[in-house]
CSV table of C-alpha atoms in Angstrom, one decimal:
chain,number,residue,atom,x,y,z
A,323,UNK,CA,-150.3,-227.5,-25.9
A,324,UNK,CA,-148.6,-230.2,-28.1
A,325,UNK,CA,-152.3,-231.2,-29.1
A,326,UNK,CA,-153.3,-227.2,-29.7
A,327,UNK,CA,-150.1,-227.3,-32.2
A,328,UNK,CA,-151.3,-230.4,-34.0
A,329,UNK,CA,-154.7,-229.4,-34.3
A,330,UNK,CA,-153.9,-225.9,-35.7
A,331,UNK,CA,-151.3,-227.7,-38.1
A,332,UNK,CA,-154.1,-229.9,-39.7
A,333,UNK,CA,-156.4,-226.9,-39.7
A,334,UNK,CA,-153.7,-225.0,-41.4
A,335,UNK,CA,-152.9,-227.6,-43.8
A,336,UNK,CA,-157.0,-228.0,-44.7
A,337,UNK,CA,-157.3,-224.2,-45.2
A,338,UNK,CA,-154.3,-224.5,-47.9
A,339,UNK,CA,-156.0,-227.4,-49.6
A,340,UNK,CA,-156.7,-227.4,-53.1
A,341,UNK,CA,-160.5,-228.5,-53.3
A,342,UNK,CA,-159.7,-230.3,-56.3
A,343,UNK,CA,-157.6,-232.5,-54.7
A,344,UNK,CA,-160.4,-234.3,-53.2
A,345,UNK,CA,-158.2,-237.4,-52.6
A,346,UNK,CA,-156.5,-235.6,-49.7
A,347,UNK,CA,-159.4,-235.2,-48.0
A,348,UNK,CA,-159.4,-238.7,-46.8
A,349,UNK,CA,-155.9,-237.8,-45.0
A,350,UNK,CA,-157.8,-235.2,-42.2
A,351,UNK,CA,-160.4,-238.1,-40.5
A,352,UNK,CA,-156.9,-240.1,-40.4
A,353,UNK,CA,-155.2,-237.3,-38.6
A,354,UNK,CA,-158.2,-236.2,-36.4
A,355,UNK,CA,-158.8,-239.6,-35.3
A,356,UNK,CA,-154.9,-240.4,-34.4
A,357,UNK,CA,-155.5,-236.8,-32.1
A,358,UNK,CA,-158.5,-238.0,-30.5
A,359,UNK,CA,-156.9,-241.7,-29.7
A,360,UNK,CA,-153.9,-240.4,-28.3
A,361,UNK,CA,-155.1,-237.6,-26.6
A,362,UNK,CA,-157.5,-239.6,-24.4
A,363,UNK,CA,-155.0,-242.6,-23.8
A,364,UNK,CA,-152.9,-239.8,-22.4
A,365,UNK,CA,-156.1,-238.4,-20.3
A,366,UNK,CA,-156.8,-241.6,-19.1
A,367,UNK,CA,-153.1,-242.1,-18.1
A,368,UNK,CA,-152.9,-239.1,-16.5
A,369,UNK,CA,-156.3,-239.7,-14.0
A,370,UNK,CA,-155.1,-243.4,-13.3
A,371,UNK,CA,-151.5,-242.1,-12.1
A,372,UNK,CA,-153.3,-238.6,-10.2
A,373,UNK,CA,-154.1,-242.0,-7.7
A,374,UNK,CA,-157.9,-242.4,-6.2
A,375,UNK,CA,-160.8,-242.4,-6.8
A,376,UNK,CA,-159.6,-243.2,-10.3
A,377,UNK,CA,-156.9,-245.6,-9.9
A,378,UNK,CA,-159.7,-247.9,-8.1
A,379,UNK,CA,-162.2,-247.0,-10.8
A,380,UNK,CA,-159.7,-248.4,-13.4
A,381,UNK,CA,-159.1,-251.6,-11.1
A,382,UNK,CA,-162.4,-252.7,-11.1
A,383,UNK,CA,-162.7,-251.8,-15.1
A,384,UNK,CA,-159.7,-254.3,-15.4
A,385,UNK,CA,-161.1,-256.9,-13.7
A,386,UNK,CA,-163.4,-257.9,-16.5
A,387,UNK,CA,-160.1,-257.7,-18.9
A,388,UNK,CA,-157.2,-260.1,-19.6
A,389,UNK,CA,-153.9,-258.8,-19.9
A,390,UNK,CA,-152.2,-259.4,-23.4
A,391,UNK,CA,-148.8,-261.4,-22.4
A,392,UNK,CA,-146.8,-260.1,-25.8
A,393,UNK,CA,-148.0,-256.3,-24.5
A,394,UNK,CA,-146.4,-257.3,-20.9
A,395,UNK,CA,-143.3,-259.0,-22.5
A,396,UNK,CA,-142.6,-255.5,-24.5
A,397,UNK,CA,-142.9,-253.5,-21.2
A,398,UNK,CA,-140.2,-255.8,-19.5
A,399,UNK,CA,-137.1,-254.0,-17.7
A,400,UNK,CA,-138.9,-250.5,-18.8
A,401,UNK,CA,-139.8,-248.2,-16.1
A,402,UNK,CA,-143.7,-246.9,-16.5
A,403,UNK,CA,-146.3,-246.2,-14.7
A,404,UNK,CA,-149.5,-247.9,-14.0
A,405,UNK,CA,-151.8,-245.4,-16.0
A,406,UNK,CA,-149.2,-246.0,-19.1
A,407,UNK,CA,-150.0,-249.7,-18.7
A,408,UNK,CA,-154.2,-249.3,-18.2
A,409,UNK,CA,-154.6,-246.7,-21.0
A,410,UNK,CA,-153.4,-249.1,-23.4
A,411,UNK,CA,-155.7,-251.7,-22.2
A,412,UNK,CA,-158.8,-249.4,-22.4
A,413,UNK,CA,-160.6,-249.0,-25.8
A,414,UNK,CA,-160.6,-245.4,-27.4
A,415,UNK,CA,-161.3,-246.2,-31.1
A,416,UNK,CA,-164.4,-244.9,-31.2
A,417,UNK,CA,-166.9,-242.0,-29.7
A,418,UNK,CA,-168.9,-244.9,-27.9
A,419,UNK,CA,-165.6,-246.5,-26.5
A,420,UNK,CA,-164.1,-242.9,-25.4
A,421,UNK,CA,-167.7,-242.0,-23.5
A,422,UNK,CA,-167.7,-245.7,-21.7
A,423,UNK,CA,-164.3,-245.6,-20.6
A,424,UNK,CA,-164.2,-242.2,-19.6
A,425,UNK,CA,-167.1,-242.9,-17.8
A,426,UNK,CA,-166.1,-245.7,-16.0
A,427,UNK,CA,-162.6,-244.1,-15.1
A,428,UNK,CA,-164.0,-240.9,-14.0
A,429,UNK,CA,-167.0,-242.5,-12.0
A,430,UNK,CA,-169.6,-240.1,-13.7
A,431,UNK,CA,-171.3,-239.0,-16.4
A,432,UNK,CA,-168.5,-237.9,-19.0
A,433,UNK,CA,-171.1,-236.7,-21.6
A,434,UNK,CA,-172.6,-234.4,-19.1
A,435,UNK,CA,-169.3,-232.9,-17.9
A,436,UNK,CA,-167.8,-232.2,-21.2
A,437,UNK,CA,-171.2,-230.6,-22.3
A,438,UNK,CA,-170.9,-228.3,-19.3
A,439,UNK,CA,-167.5,-227.2,-18.9
A,440,UNK,CA,-166.6,-223.6,-19.8
A,441,UNK,CA,-162.9,-221.9,-20.5
A,442,UNK,CA,-161.6,-220.6,-17.2
A,443,UNK,CA,-159.3,-217.9,-19.2
A,444,UNK,CA,-162.3,-216.6,-20.7
A,445,UNK,CA,-164.2,-215.9,-17.8
A,446,UNK,CA,-161.5,-215.6,-15.1
A,447,UNK,CA,-159.2,-213.4,-17.0
A,448,UNK,CA,-161.4,-212.1,-19.9
A,449,UNK,CA,-164.2,-211.9,-17.9
A,450,UNK,CA,-166.5,-212.9,-20.4
A,451,UNK,CA,-169.8,-215.0,-19.7
A,452,UNK,CA,-169.9,-218.6,-18.4
A,453,UNK,CA,-170.6,-220.6,-21.5
A,454,UNK,CA,-170.1,-224.2,-22.4
A,455,UNK,CA,-167.4,-224.5,-24.8
A,456,UNK,CA,-169.6,-226.9,-26.4
A,457,UNK,CA,-172.7,-225.3,-27.9
A,458,UNK,CA,-174.1,-228.5,-29.0
A,459,UNK,CA,-173.6,-231.8,-27.5
A,460,UNK,CA,-175.4,-233.7,-29.9
A,461,UNK,CA,-174.3,-231.9,-33.1
A,462,UNK,CA,-170.4,-232.1,-31.6
A,463,UNK,CA,-170.5,-235.5,-30.8
A,464,UNK,CA,-172.2,-236.7,-34.3
A,465,UNK,CA,-169.4,-235.0,-36.1
A,466,UNK,CA,-166.8,-236.8,-33.7
A,467,UNK,CA,-169.0,-239.8,-34.7
A,468,UNK,CA,-168.4,-239.7,-38.2
A,469,UNK,CA,-164.6,-238.6,-38.1
A,470,UNK,CA,-164.1,-242.0,-36.2
A,471,UNK,CA,-166.2,-243.6,-39.2
A,472,UNK,CA,-164.4,-242.0,-42.1
A,473,UNK,CA,-160.9,-242.7,-40.5
A,474,UNK,CA,-162.1,-246.6,-40.3
A,475,UNK,CA,-163.7,-246.4,-44.2
A,476,UNK,CA,-160.4,-245.2,-45.3
A,477,UNK,CA,-157.8,-247.3,-43.1
A,478,UNK,CA,-159.2,-250.6,-43.3
A,479,UNK,CA,-161.9,-250.6,-46.1
A,480,UNK,CA,-161.2,-249.5,-50.1
A,481,UNK,CA,-163.6,-246.7,-49.6
A,482,UNK,CA,-164.0,-245.9,-53.5
A,483,UNK,CA,-167.9,-245.7,-53.3
A,484,UNK,CA,-167.3,-242.9,-50.2
A,485,UNK,CA,-167.4,-239.6,-51.2
A,486,UNK,CA,-166.5,-236.7,-48.7
A,487,UNK,CA,-166.6,-232.6,-49.2
A,488,UNK,CA,-164.8,-230.0,-48.0
A,489,UNK,CA,-167.7,-229.1,-46.0
A,490,UNK,CA,-168.0,-232.6,-44.1
A,491,UNK,CA,-164.7,-232.5,-43.3
A,492,UNK,CA,-164.3,-229.1,-42.3
A,493,UNK,CA,-167.3,-230.1,-39.7
A,494,UNK,CA,-165.2,-233.1,-38.7
A,495,UNK,CA,-162.5,-230.7,-37.8
A,496,UNK,CA,-164.1,-227.8,-36.1
A,497,UNK,CA,-166.0,-230.3,-33.7
A,498,UNK,CA,-163.3,-232.2,-33.0
A,499,UNK,CA,-161.4,-229.6,-32.2
A,500,UNK,CA,-164.1,-228.2,-29.9
A,501,UNK,CA,-164.5,-231.6,-28.4
A,502,UNK,CA,-160.9,-232.2,-27.5
A,503,UNK,CA,-160.8,-228.3,-26.1
A,504,UNK,CA,-163.8,-229.2,-23.9
A,505,UNK,CA,-162.2,-232.7,-22.6
A,506,UNK,CA,-159.1,-231.1,-21.7
A,507,UNK,CA,-160.5,-228.1,-20.1
A,508,UNK,CA,-162.5,-230.5,-18.2
A,509,UNK,CA,-159.7,-233.0,-16.9
A,510,UNK,CA,-157.4,-229.7,-16.4
A,511,UNK,CA,-160.3,-228.6,-14.0
A,512,UNK,CA,-161.0,-231.7,-12.5
A,513,UNK,CA,-157.1,-232.4,-11.6
A,514,UNK,CA,-155.9,-229.4,-11.4
A,515,UNK,CA,-158.5,-226.8,-10.3
A,516,UNK,CA,-156.5,-223.8,-9.3
A,517,UNK,CA,-154.2,-224.1,-11.8
A,518,UNK,CA,-152.0,-220.9,-13.4
A,519,UNK,CA,-153.9,-219.1,-16.3
A,520,UNK,CA,-152.1,-215.9,-17.0
A,521,UNK,CA,-149.0,-216.9,-19.2
A,522,UNK,CA,-146.3,-215.5,-17.1
A,523,UNK,CA,-147.3,-218.3,-14.4
A,524,UNK,CA,-147.6,-221.1,-17.1
A,525,UNK,CA,-144.2,-219.9,-18.5
A,526,UNK,CA,-142.8,-221.0,-14.8
A,527,UNK,CA,-145.2,-224.0,-14.5
A,528,UNK,CA,-143.8,-225.3,-17.5
A,529,UNK,CA,-140.2,-224.6,-17.2
A,530,UNK,CA,-140.1,-226.3,-13.5
A,531,UNK,CA,-141.7,-229.0,-15.0
A,532,UNK,CA,-139.2,-229.1,-17.6
A,533,UNK,CA,-136.3,-229.0,-14.6
A,534,UNK,CA,-137.9,-232.0,-13.1
A,535,UNK,CA,-137.4,-233.8,-16.0
A,536,UNK,CA,-134.1,-233.2,-16.6
A,537,UNK,CA,-132.9,-233.6,-12.9
A,538,UNK,CA,-133.7,-237.1,-13.6
A,539,UNK,CA,-132.0,-237.4,-17.2
A,540,UNK,CA,-129.1,-236.3,-15.3
A,541,UNK,CA,-129.2,-238.9,-12.8
A,542,UNK,CA,-129.5,-241.1,-15.4
A,543,UNK,CA,-126.3,-240.6,-17.3
A,544,UNK,CA,-124.7,-240.3,-14.0
A,545,UNK,CA,-125.4,-243.6,-13.5
A,546,UNK,CA,-124.9,-245.0,-17.1
A,547,UNK,CA,-121.3,-243.5,-16.5
A,548,UNK,CA,-120.5,-245.3,-13.2
A,549,UNK,CA,-120.7,-248.4,-15.3
A,550,UNK,CA,-118.8,-247.7,-18.0
A,551,UNK,CA,-115.4,-248.2,-18.7
A,552,UNK,CA,-113.1,-245.1,-19.3
A,553,UNK,CA,-112.9,-245.5,-22.9
A,554,UNK,CA,-116.8,-245.8,-23.0
A,555,UNK,CA,-117.2,-243.1,-20.5
A,556,UNK,CA,-115.1,-240.6,-22.8
A,557,UNK,CA,-117.1,-242.0,-26.3
A,558,UNK,CA,-120.4,-241.5,-24.0
A,559,UNK,CA,-119.4,-238.0,-23.1
A,560,UNK,CA,-119.2,-236.8,-26.5
A,561,UNK,CA,-122.2,-238.6,-27.8
A,562,UNK,CA,-124.3,-237.1,-24.8
A,563,UNK,CA,-122.8,-233.4,-25.4
A,564,UNK,CA,-124.2,-233.9,-29.1
A,565,UNK,CA,-127.6,-235.0,-27.8
A,566,UNK,CA,-127.8,-231.3,-26.1
A,567,UNK,CA,-127.0,-229.9,-28.8
A,568,UNK,CA,-129.6,-231.2,-30.8
A,569,UNK,CA,-131.9,-230.4,-28.0
A,570,UNK,CA,-130.9,-226.7,-28.0
A,571,UNK,CA,-131.2,-226.3,-31.9
A,572,UNK,CA,-134.5,-228.2,-31.6
A,573,UNK,CA,-135.9,-226.2,-28.8
A,574,UNK,CA,-135.0,-223.1,-31.0
A,575,UNK,CA,-136.5,-224.0,-34.2
A,576,UNK,CA,-140.1,-224.6,-32.3
A,577,UNK,CA,-139.8,-221.6,-30.6
A,578,UNK,CA,-139.5,-219.5,-33.4
A,579,UNK,CA,-142.5,-219.3,-34.6
A,580,UNK,CA,-143.7,-217.9,-31.7
A,581,UNK,CA,-140.8,-215.2,-31.7
A,582,UNK,CA,-141.9,-212.1,-30.1
A,583,UNK,CA,-145.1,-213.7,-27.8
A,584,UNK,CA,-145.2,-214.1,-24.5
A,585,UNK,CA,-146.0,-218.2,-24.9
A,586,UNK,CA,-143.0,-218.7,-26.6
A,587,UNK,CA,-141.1,-219.7,-23.3
A,588,UNK,CA,-144.2,-222.1,-22.7
A,589,UNK,CA,-143.9,-224.1,-25.8
A,590,UNK,CA,-140.0,-224.2,-25.4
A,591,UNK,CA,-140.3,-225.8,-22.4
A,592,UNK,CA,-142.8,-228.7,-23.5
A,593,UNK,CA,-140.4,-229.4,-26.6
A,594,UNK,CA,-137.5,-229.6,-24.0
A,595,UNK,CA,-139.4,-231.9,-21.6
A,596,UNK,CA,-140.7,-234.1,-24.7
A,597,UNK,CA,-137.2,-234.7,-26.1
A,598,UNK,CA,-135.5,-235.4,-22.7
A,599,UNK,CA,-138.4,-237.9,-21.8
A,600,UNK,CA,-137.5,-239.3,-25.3
A,601,UNK,CA,-134.0,-239.6,-24.2
A,602,UNK,CA,-134.5,-240.8,-21.2
A,603,UNK,CA,-136.0,-243.8,-22.7
A,604,UNK,CA,-133.3,-244.1,-25.1
A,605,UNK,CA,-130.8,-244.1,-21.9
A,606,UNK,CA,-133.0,-246.8,-20.0
A,607,UNK,CA,-132.7,-249.1,-22.6
A,608,UNK,CA,-129.3,-248.6,-22.7
A,609,UNK,CA,-128.6,-248.9,-18.8
A,610,UNK,CA,-130.6,-252.3,-19.3
A,611,UNK,CA,-128.2,-253.6,-21.8
A,612,UNK,CA,-125.3,-252.2,-20.0
A,613,UNK,CA,-126.7,-254.0,-16.2
A,614,UNK,CA,-127.1,-257.6,-18.5
A,615,UNK,CA,-124.1,-257.6,-19.9
A,616,UNK,CA,-121.7,-259.6,-17.8
A,617,UNK,CA,-118.8,-257.6,-16.4
A,618,UNK,CA,-115.1,-259.2,-16.4
């Protein structure tokens, strides 16, 4: 859902762009490549954290890699999953990287899977014919590859001699969105073949996911409170109540763009879940400092 919102923002920005300001066209490959990299790291993490065969597949891949000590040090004291660690060691900065990495982790032909996958919603709910999301895999891969190429040029080279036009950027946007949509559907069908499709079911499922995340946060708050002095507890409580106000306001703001729509509860639950995760990371860091401080 967050990916869809991000891609929609990119597309809306492009649609409102003044074609005369061609310098801004350089922004879009950079933003699209960021979406591709971040999404595939999340997908890899989700696959590995689901267990075998993906966990074992990743183990075989990592036998050939050395761990970066600085990264391991930065993770010290944090609570993270195996998937989160491994996903940052596997390359996804080019289309060829993505294909090779997904082949290894999934243990099957990623190109074939993503070229064949159909939209369950269209087929099962709307009763449309079962057709692949990606109409032409060669054309889509060619444009995604070009997106990465342009990102590299504009980020790591002067790129003054490289000219891009609206037509090329629009192809990059369209094919990147199609590729990510197909990849997302393929991973979902792989891990959750019977996932709910109706909006009501999705609203319920997303709220339940948020509730589980919130339970973890509440437990963390209790743990921190138990190690604070009376004066610290009072200030921590004030700060935590202020954060709750921020959470409620942020969720409401994001939900306003879907006001009156049936997907608003799902959007709000996703926003709340993300903010709760961020808060948990902050509090885990605080707890680590508190536990490391000698008590008198």
